[in-house]
C-alpha positions as MATLAB code, in Angstrom:
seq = 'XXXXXXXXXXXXXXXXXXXXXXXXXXXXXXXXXXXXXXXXXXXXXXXXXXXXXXXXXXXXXXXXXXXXXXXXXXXXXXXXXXXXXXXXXXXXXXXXXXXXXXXXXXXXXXXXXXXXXXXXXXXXXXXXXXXXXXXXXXXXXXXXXXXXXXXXXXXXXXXXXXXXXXXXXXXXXXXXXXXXXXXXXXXXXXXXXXXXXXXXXXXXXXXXXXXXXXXXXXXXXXXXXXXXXXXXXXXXXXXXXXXXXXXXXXXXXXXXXXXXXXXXXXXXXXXXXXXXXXXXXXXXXXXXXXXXXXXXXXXXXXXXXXXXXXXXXXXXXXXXXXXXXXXXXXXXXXXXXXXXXXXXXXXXXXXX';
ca = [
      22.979   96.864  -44.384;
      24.496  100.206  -45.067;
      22.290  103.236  -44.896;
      21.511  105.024  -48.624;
      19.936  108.354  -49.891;
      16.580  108.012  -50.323;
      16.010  109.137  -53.667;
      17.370  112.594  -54.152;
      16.800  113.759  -50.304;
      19.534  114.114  -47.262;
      17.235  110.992  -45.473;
      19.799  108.403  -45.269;
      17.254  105.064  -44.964;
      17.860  101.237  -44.650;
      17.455   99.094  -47.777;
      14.623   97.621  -45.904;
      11.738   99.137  -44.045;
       9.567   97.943  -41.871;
       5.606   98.201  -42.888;
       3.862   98.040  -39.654;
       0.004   97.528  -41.176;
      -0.151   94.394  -39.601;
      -0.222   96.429  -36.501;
      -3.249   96.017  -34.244;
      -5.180   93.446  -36.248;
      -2.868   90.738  -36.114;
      -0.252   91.755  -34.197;
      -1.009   92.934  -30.934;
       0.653   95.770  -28.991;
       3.882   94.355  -26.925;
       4.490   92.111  -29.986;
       4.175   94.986  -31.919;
       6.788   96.723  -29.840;
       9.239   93.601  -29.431;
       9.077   93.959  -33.768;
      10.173   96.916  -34.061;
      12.629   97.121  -31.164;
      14.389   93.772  -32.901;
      14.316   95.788  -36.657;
      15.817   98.546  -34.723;
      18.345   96.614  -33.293;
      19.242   94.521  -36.457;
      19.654   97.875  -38.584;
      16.429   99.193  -40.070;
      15.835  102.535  -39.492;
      13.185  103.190  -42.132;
       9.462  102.756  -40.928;
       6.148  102.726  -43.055;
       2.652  103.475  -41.639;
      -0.390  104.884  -43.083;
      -3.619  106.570  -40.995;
      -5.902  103.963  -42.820;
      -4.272  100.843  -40.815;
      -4.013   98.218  -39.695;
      -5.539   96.006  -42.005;
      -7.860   94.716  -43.587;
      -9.304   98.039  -42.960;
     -12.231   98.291  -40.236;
     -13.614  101.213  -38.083;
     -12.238  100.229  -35.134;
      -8.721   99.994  -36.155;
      -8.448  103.339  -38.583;
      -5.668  104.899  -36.762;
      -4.457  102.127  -34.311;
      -1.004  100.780  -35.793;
      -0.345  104.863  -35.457;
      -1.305  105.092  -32.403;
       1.026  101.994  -31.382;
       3.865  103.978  -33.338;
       3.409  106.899  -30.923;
       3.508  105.010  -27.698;
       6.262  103.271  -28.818;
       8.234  106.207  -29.693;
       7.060  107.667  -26.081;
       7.933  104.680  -24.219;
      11.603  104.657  -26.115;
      13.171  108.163  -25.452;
      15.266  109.400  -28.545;
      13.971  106.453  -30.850;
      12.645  109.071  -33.219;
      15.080  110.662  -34.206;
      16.725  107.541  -34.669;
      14.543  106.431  -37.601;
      13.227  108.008  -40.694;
       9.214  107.611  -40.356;
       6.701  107.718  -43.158;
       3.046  107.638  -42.781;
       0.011  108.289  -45.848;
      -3.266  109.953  -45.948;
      -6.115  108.210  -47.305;
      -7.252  108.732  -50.787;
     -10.890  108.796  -51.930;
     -13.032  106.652  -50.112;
     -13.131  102.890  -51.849;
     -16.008  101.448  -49.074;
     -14.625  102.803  -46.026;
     -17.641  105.669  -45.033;
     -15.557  105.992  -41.675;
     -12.668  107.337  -43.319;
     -13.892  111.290  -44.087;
     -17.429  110.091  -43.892;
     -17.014  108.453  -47.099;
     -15.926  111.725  -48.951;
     -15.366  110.595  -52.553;
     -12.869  113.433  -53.307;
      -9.478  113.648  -50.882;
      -9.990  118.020  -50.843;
      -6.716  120.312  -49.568;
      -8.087  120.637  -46.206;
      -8.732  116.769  -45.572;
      -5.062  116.185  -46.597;
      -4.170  119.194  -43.726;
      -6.574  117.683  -41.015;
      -5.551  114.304  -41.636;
      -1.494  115.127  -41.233;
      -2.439  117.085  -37.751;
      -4.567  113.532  -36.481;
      -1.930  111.255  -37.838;
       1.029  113.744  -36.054;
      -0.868  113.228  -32.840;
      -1.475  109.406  -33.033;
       2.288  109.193  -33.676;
       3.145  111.659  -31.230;
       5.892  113.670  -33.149;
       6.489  116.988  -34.584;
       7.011  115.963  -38.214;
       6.585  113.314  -40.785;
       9.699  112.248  -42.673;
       7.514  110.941  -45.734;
       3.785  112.086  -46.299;
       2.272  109.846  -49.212;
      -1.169  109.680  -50.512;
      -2.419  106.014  -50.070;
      -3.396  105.743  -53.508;
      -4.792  108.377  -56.679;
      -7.447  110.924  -56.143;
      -8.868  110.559  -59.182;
      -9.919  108.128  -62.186;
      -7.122  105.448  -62.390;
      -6.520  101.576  -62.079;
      -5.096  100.506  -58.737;
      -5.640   97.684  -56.207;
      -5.987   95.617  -58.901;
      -7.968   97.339  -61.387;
      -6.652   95.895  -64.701;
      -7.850   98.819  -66.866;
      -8.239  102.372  -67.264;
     -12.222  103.192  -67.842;
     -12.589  106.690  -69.376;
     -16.528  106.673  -68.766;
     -15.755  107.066  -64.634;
     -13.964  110.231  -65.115;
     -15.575  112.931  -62.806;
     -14.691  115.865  -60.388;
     -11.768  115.680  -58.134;
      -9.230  117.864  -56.575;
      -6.070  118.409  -59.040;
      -3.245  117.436  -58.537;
      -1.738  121.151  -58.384;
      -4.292  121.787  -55.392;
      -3.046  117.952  -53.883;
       0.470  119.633  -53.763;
      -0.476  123.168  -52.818;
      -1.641  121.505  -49.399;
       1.580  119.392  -48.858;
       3.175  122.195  -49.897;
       1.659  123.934  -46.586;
       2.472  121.285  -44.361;
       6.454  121.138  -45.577;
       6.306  124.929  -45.188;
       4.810  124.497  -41.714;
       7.545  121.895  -40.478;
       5.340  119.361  -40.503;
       6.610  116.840  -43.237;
       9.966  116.750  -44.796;
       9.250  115.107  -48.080;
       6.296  114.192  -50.162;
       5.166  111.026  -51.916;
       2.853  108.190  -53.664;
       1.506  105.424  -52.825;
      -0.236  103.053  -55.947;
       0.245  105.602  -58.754;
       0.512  105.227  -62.083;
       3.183  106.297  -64.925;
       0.871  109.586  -65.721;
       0.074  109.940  -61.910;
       4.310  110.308  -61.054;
       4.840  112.412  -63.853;
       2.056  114.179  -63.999;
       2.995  115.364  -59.905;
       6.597  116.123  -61.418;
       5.437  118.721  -64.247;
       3.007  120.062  -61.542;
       5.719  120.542  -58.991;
       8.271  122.163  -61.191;
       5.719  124.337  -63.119;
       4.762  126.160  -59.988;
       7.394  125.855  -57.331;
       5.721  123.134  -55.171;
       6.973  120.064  -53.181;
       8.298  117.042  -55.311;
       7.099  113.794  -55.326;
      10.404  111.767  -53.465;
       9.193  108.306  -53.890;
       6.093  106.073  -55.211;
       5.045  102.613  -53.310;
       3.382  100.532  -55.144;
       3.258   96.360  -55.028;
       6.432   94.856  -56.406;
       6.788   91.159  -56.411;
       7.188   87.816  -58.803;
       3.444   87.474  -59.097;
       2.469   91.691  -59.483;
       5.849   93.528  -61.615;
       3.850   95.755  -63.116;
       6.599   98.067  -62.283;
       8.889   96.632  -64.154;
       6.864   97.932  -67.686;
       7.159  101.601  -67.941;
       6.673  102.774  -64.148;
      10.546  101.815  -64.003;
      11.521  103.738  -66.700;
       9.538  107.257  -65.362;
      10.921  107.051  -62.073;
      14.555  106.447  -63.214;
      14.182  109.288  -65.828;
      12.431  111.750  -63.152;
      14.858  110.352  -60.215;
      12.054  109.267  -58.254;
      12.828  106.533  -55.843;
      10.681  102.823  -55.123;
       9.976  101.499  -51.579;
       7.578   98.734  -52.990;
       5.832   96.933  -50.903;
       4.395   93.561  -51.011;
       7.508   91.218  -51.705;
       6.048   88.289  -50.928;
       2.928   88.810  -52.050;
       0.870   88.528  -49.142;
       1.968   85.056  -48.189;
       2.102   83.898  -51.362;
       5.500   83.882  -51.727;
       6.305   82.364  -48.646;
       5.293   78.939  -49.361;
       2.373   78.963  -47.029;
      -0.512   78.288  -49.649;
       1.476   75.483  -51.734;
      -0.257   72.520  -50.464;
      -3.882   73.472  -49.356;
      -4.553   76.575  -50.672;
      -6.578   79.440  -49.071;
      -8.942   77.494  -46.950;
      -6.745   75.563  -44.570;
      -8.019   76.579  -41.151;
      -4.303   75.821  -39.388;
      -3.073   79.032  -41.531;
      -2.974   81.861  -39.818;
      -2.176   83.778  -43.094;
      -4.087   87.250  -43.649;
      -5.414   85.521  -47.352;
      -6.770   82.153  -45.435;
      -8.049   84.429  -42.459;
      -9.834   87.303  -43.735;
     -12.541   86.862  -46.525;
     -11.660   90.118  -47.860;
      -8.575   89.407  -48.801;
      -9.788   86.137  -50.916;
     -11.383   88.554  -53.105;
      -8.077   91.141  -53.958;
      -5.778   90.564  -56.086;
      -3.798   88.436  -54.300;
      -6.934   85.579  -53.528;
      -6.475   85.056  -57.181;
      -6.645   81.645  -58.449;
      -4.152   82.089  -61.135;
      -2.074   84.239  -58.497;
      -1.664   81.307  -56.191;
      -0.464   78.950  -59.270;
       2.072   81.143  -60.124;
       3.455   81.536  -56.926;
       3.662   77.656  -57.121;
       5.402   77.713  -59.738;
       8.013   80.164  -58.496;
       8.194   78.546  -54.970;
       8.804   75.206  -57.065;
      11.742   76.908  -58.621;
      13.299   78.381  -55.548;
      13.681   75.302  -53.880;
      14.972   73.327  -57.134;
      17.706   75.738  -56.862;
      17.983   75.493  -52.833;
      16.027   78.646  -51.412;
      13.041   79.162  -49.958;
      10.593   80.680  -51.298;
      10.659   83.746  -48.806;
      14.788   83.948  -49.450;
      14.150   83.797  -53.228;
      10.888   86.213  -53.268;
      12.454   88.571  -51.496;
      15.964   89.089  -52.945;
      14.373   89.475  -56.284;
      13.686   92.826  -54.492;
      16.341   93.426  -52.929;
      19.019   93.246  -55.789;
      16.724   94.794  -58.116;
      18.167   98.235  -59.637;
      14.654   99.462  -59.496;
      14.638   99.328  -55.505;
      15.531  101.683  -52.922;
      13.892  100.222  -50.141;
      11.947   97.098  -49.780;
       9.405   97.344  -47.506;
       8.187   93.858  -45.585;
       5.660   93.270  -43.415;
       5.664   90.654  -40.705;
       3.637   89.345  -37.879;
       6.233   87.440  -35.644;
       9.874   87.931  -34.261;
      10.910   84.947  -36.500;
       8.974   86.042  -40.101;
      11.489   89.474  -39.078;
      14.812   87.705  -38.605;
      13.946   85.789  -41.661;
      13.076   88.279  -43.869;
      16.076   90.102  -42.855;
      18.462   86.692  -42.819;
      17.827   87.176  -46.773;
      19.585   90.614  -47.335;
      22.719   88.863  -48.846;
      21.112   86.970  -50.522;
      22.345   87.101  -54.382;
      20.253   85.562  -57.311;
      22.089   83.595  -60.072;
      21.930   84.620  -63.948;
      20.353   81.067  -64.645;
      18.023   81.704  -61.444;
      17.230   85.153  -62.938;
      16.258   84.050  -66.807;
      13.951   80.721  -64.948;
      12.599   83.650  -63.233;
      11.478   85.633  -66.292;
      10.585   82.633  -68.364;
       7.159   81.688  -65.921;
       6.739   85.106  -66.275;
       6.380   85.109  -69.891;
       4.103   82.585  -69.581;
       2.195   83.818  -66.833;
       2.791   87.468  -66.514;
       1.288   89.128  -63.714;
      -1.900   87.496  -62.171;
      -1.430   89.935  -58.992;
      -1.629   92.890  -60.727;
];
């Protein structure tokens, strides 16, 4: 893998990063650390995080795949500055009362405190990438099919959002700004801000990208092209779906140690979707009729897709890692390409 600008910065980053939210839930610590020294090792030098994780959210884990971050940077002399690391603040509270007591508005100074607790749990100077986790205000996300005008209420703008990461890049503390689970107004919207008044610009947006969720792929695509915005999506596979793991018995087969067949939570995203599940059927069915696996074909969909900079994967073993990485050359045929976007016709996005 050769190294590439990330969107219109100097940060030269891997095509893939490594999303570490797996991280103290169900990885522990010295797997944690073999993970990352292996990505390390194999090329990847990009690394996602968030102050929220690991997940599915609880309590007693906000802040612990940071925390293994920092120890593993202290334990590895020079590491970082060997890797570009991005991290996110959490965005209005969505059930989570121990994140900001349950504050239903993310205000400047919670975006300043959080950056100084997430600096010390990763025990560096500065953040390469700040994001917010997802919108502080009204919008669909997580999937939330639809935009409901009667929620609308009081939140901090967007200019006052930047104004404080605007004080943290002028501090030295972060490098570059960006967005996690935004919409087309929400990316543009932080452009016009930014270059109306001088303040940081949005770098890059994550948001799910995948055979079974490419919302992207309508609009969102076209506004971050246009505004030169890069994508690190994350989610390739889906949560598992991808992989093949849920073909034959679904969500409830006790063997899998999958996060949808383990946590009850996740059953009721997105992702726990009946219709999600048949579609990713369908495509696994398809990558093996043309000799893949699912995982190889899932994820260089992503990879080769102009609308990528950086894929980010997540992974809970040495061997899902060397997989998922196995599948960088992997190239996609026309034929495979138009099969692809046929179910999807049919089916369109159940993961959304």
């Amino acid at each position: 893998m050769n190294l590439l600008n990330l969107g219109r910065s100097a940060l030269r980053v891997s095509p893939i990063c490594l999303g570490t939210m797996t991280f103290g839930e169900q990885v522990d610590e010295p797997t944690a650390f073999a993970i990352l020294d292996r990505a390390v090792e194999r090329g990847v030098n990009f690394l996602d995080t968030a102050e929220m994780y690991s997940v599915p959210p609880r309590a007693e884990t906000f802040g612990a795949t940071e925390a293994i971050l920092g120890r593993w940077f202290s334990q590895r002399p020079g590491m970082r500055d060997r890797v570009v690391l991005a991290t996110k603040v959490a965005g209005p509270s969505r059930g989570m009362p121990w994140v900001r007591g349950g504050a239903p508005d993310l205000k400047p100074e919670h975006i300043l405190a959080a950056c100084d607790d997430s600096l010390k749990r990763l025990q560096t100077d500065v953040i390469d990438l700040y994001q917010i986790h997802w919108p502080n205000r009204n919008a669909p996300s997580f999937g939330a099919m639809y935009f409901d005008p009667q929620q609308e209420a009081e939140y901090t703008s967007i200019h006052d959002q930047l104004e404080a990461l605007g004080q943290l890049v002028k501090a030295g503390k972060v490098r570059h700004i960006g967005l996690s689970n935004e919409t087309p107004y929400g990316v543009a919207e932080f452009v016009r801000v930014a270059e109306q008044h001088g303040l940081p610009r949005v770098l890059t947006v994550q948001n799910p990208y995948c055979l079974v969720n490419r919302q992207i792929d309508n609009g969102l695509d076209e506004v971050m092209h246009r505004l030169g915005v890069a994508s690190i999506p994350y989610s390739p596979l889906g949560f598992g779906l991808l992989t093949g793991k849920y073909d034959e018995r679904g969500f409830d087969d006790p063997a899998n140690t999958g996060r949808i067949a383990r946590f009850e939570r996740m059953k009721q995203q997105r992702w726990g979707r009946p219709t999600a599940l048949a579609a990713a059927r369908r495509y696994n069915a398809l990558a093996r009729e043309h000799g893949l696996t699912p995982t190889r074909m899932a994820l260089a969909f992503c990879y080769t897709s102009w609308r990528v900079a950086s894929t980010i994967i997540g992974v809970t073993s040495l061997a899902q890692l060397d997989e998922d990485l196995d599948a960088w050359s992997t190239a996609l045929s026309p034929e495979l390409l138009a099969a692809i976007d046929q179910i999807r016709l049919e089916i369109r996005d159940p993961a959304q």
